[in-house]
mmCIF file of C-alpha atoms in Angstrom:
data_model
loop_
_atom_site.group_PDB
_atom_site.id
_atom_site.type_symbol
_atom_site.label_atom_id
_atom_site.label_comp_id
_atom_site.label_asym_id
_atom_site.label_seq_id
_atom_site.Cartn_x
_atom_site.Cartn_y
_atom_site.Cartn_z
ATOM 1 C CA UNK A 89 156.184 214.780 117.616
ATOM 2 C CA UNK A 90 153.704 214.314 114.787
ATOM 3 C CA UNK A 91 155.832 211.305 113.449
ATOM 4 C CA UNK A 92 155.880 209.844 116.818
ATOM 5 C CA UNK A 93 151.750 210.030 116.908
ATOM 6 C CA UNK A 94 151.732 208.618 113.486
ATOM 7 C CA UNK A 95 154.087 205.714 114.155
ATOM 8 C CA UNK A 96 151.920 204.728 117.176
ATOM 9 C CA UNK A 97 148.607 204.961 114.993
ATOM 10 C CA UNK A 98 150.444 202.839 112.573
ATOM 11 C CA UNK A 99 151.309 200.121 115.179
ATOM 12 C CA UNK A 100 147.745 200.098 116.286
ATOM 13 C CA UNK A 101 146.001 200.050 112.983
ATOM 14 C CA UNK A 102 148.231 196.965 112.109
ATOM 15 C CA UNK A 103 147.283 195.362 115.233
ATOM 16 C CA UNK A 104 143.892 195.884 114.633
ATOM 17 C CA UNK A 105 144.031 194.199 111.184
ATOM 18 C CA UNK A 106 145.678 191.285 112.595
ATOM 19 C CA UNK A 107 142.700 190.914 115.239
ATOM 20 C CA UNK A 108 140.248 191.260 112.572
ATOM 21 C CA UNK A 109 141.783 188.710 110.263
ATOM 22 C CA UNK A 110 143.016 186.353 112.909
ATOM 23 C CA UNK A 111 142.152 182.555 112.247
ATOM 24 C CA UNK A 112 140.578 183.435 108.845
ATOM 25 C CA UNK A 113 141.372 181.431 105.700
ATOM 26 C CA UNK A 114 141.738 183.561 102.737
ATOM 27 C CA UNK A 115 138.384 182.405 101.122
ATOM 28 C CA UNK A 116 136.622 183.071 104.424
ATOM 29 C CA UNK A 117 137.961 186.596 104.742
ATOM 30 C CA UNK A 118 137.206 187.398 101.183
ATOM 31 C CA UNK A 119 133.859 186.356 101.591
ATOM 32 C CA UNK A 120 133.119 188.172 104.574
ATOM 33 C CA UNK A 121 131.619 191.591 103.537
ATOM 34 C CA UNK A 122 131.913 193.179 106.965
ATOM 35 C CA UNK A 123 135.342 191.969 108.111
ATOM 36 C CA UNK A 124 136.821 192.596 104.452
ATOM 37 C CA UNK A 125 135.327 196.191 104.585
ATOM 38 C CA UNK A 126 136.942 197.002 107.823
ATOM 39 C CA UNK A 127 140.258 195.426 107.017
ATOM 40 C CA UNK A 128 140.205 197.599 103.824
ATOM 41 C CA UNK A 129 139.190 200.685 105.739
ATOM 42 C CA UNK A 130 142.059 199.949 108.453
ATOM 43 C CA UNK A 131 144.483 199.235 105.451
ATOM 44 C CA UNK A 132 143.893 202.654 103.880
ATOM 45 C CA UNK A 133 144.278 204.373 107.120
ATOM 46 C CA UNK A 134 147.483 202.662 107.338
ATOM 47 C CA UNK A 135 148.655 203.492 103.840
ATOM 48 C CA UNK A 136 147.628 207.180 104.513
ATOM 49 C CA UNK A 137 149.592 207.197 107.778
ATOM 50 C CA UNK A 138 152.820 205.733 106.324
ATOM 51 C CA UNK A 139 152.695 208.326 103.406
ATOM 52 C CA UNK A 140 152.500 211.135 105.733
ATOM 53 C CA UNK A 141 155.734 209.915 107.824
ATOM 54 C CA UNK A 142 158.381 212.365 107.222
ATOM 55 C CA UNK A 143 161.386 211.329 104.719
ATOM 56 C CA UNK A 144 163.809 211.703 107.752
ATOM 57 C CA UNK A 145 161.827 209.114 109.893
ATOM 58 C CA UNK A 146 161.466 206.881 106.846
ATOM 59 C CA UNK A 147 165.253 206.969 106.398
ATOM 60 C CA UNK A 148 165.906 206.062 110.017
ATOM 61 C CA UNK A 149 163.385 203.048 109.486
ATOM 62 C CA UNK A 150 164.768 201.467 106.368
ATOM 63 C CA UNK A 151 163.522 198.084 107.106
ATOM 64 C CA UNK A 152 159.624 199.239 106.782
ATOM 65 C CA UNK A 153 158.493 198.482 103.244
ATOM 66 C CA UNK A 154 157.709 202.249 102.700
ATOM 67 C CA UNK A 155 157.351 201.737 98.836
ATOM 68 C CA UNK A 156 155.239 198.579 99.484
ATOM 69 C CA UNK A 157 152.799 200.930 101.477
ATOM 70 C CA UNK A 158 152.583 203.425 98.202
ATOM 71 C CA UNK A 159 151.932 200.436 95.821
ATOM 72 C CA UNK A 160 149.404 198.884 98.252
ATOM 73 C CA UNK A 161 147.235 202.289 98.292
ATOM 74 C CA UNK A 162 146.948 202.021 94.599
ATOM 75 C CA UNK A 163 146.124 198.332 94.367
ATOM 76 C CA UNK A 164 143.493 198.867 97.409
ATOM 77 C CA UNK A 165 141.810 201.294 94.978
ATOM 78 C CA UNK A 166 141.331 198.755 92.406
ATOM 79 C CA UNK A 167 138.437 196.456 92.306
ATOM 80 C CA UNK A 168 138.588 192.800 91.962
ATOM 81 C CA UNK A 169 141.186 190.311 92.203
ATOM 82 C CA UNK A 170 143.834 192.988 92.380
ATOM 83 C CA UNK A 171 142.488 194.213 95.447
ATOM 84 C CA UNK A 172 141.684 190.774 97.015
ATOM 85 C CA UNK A 173 145.328 189.764 96.496
ATOM 86 C CA UNK A 174 146.772 193.277 97.909
ATOM 87 C CA UNK A 175 144.495 192.804 101.083
ATOM 88 C CA UNK A 176 145.531 189.300 101.490
ATOM 89 C CA UNK A 177 149.225 190.155 100.867
ATOM 90 C CA UNK A 178 148.629 192.983 103.701
ATOM 91 C CA UNK A 179 147.465 190.591 106.208
ATOM 92 C CA UNK A 180 149.846 187.758 105.604
ATOM 93 C CA UNK A 181 152.781 189.595 104.978
ATOM 94 C CA UNK A 182 153.166 193.416 104.920
ATOM 95 C CA UNK A 183 151.399 193.929 108.495
ATOM 96 C CA UNK A 184 153.094 191.255 110.317
ATOM 97 C CA UNK A 185 156.382 192.446 109.058
ATOM 98 C CA UNK A 186 155.575 196.068 109.751
ATOM 99 C CA UNK A 187 154.359 195.217 113.336
ATOM 100 C CA UNK A 188 157.637 193.160 114.029
ATOM 101 C CA UNK A 189 159.894 196.109 112.859
ATOM 102 C CA UNK A 190 157.863 198.880 114.586
ATOM 103 C CA UNK A 191 158.318 196.721 118.125
ATOM 104 C CA UNK A 192 161.885 196.232 117.209
ATOM 105 C CA UNK A 193 162.383 200.044 116.962
ATOM 106 C CA UNK A 194 160.271 200.838 119.890
ATOM 107 C CA UNK A 195 162.957 198.891 121.625
ATOM 108 C CA UNK A 196 166.219 200.032 120.063
ATOM 109 C CA UNK A 197 165.192 203.711 119.096
ATOM 110 C CA UNK A 198 162.184 204.515 121.637
ATOM 111 C CA UNK A 199 162.853 208.205 120.964
ATOM 112 C CA UNK A 200 161.091 207.743 117.615
ATOM 113 C CA UNK A 201 157.970 207.100 119.386
ATOM 114 C CA UNK A 202 158.461 209.953 121.971
ATOM 115 C CA UNK A 203 155.814 212.711 122.122
ATOM 116 C CA UNK A 204 158.234 215.083 123.779
ATOM 117 C CA UNK A 205 159.374 218.112 121.391
ATOM 118 C CA UNK A 206 162.510 217.417 119.664
ATOM 119 C CA UNK A 207 162.829 213.807 120.668
ATOM 120 C CA UNK A 208 162.785 212.378 116.889
#
């Protein structure tokens, strides 16, 4: 049940980031203090959620880049160019791919997202 809640939250956070960054070019995004700060916050939330999803669920969802989330959490903690590149990579690659796979899994394995005890 907890994994289902975290997967649903992961989906929501990914959607939030894409909405926040929609239509922005890299330079615009990086120079926007407020948007950049909120995207950074959302991405840290996302990496925290991913870290806490059980190994059993991770194993059932191998297309998600679980190790990429771990690397991202380290890179986001750095300042300067490394963090900027990690944020932009997240917006343009990691998050869209994650969102796509979460939606595939919702259709093919809906029990992973079920809040019923013993459903996953």
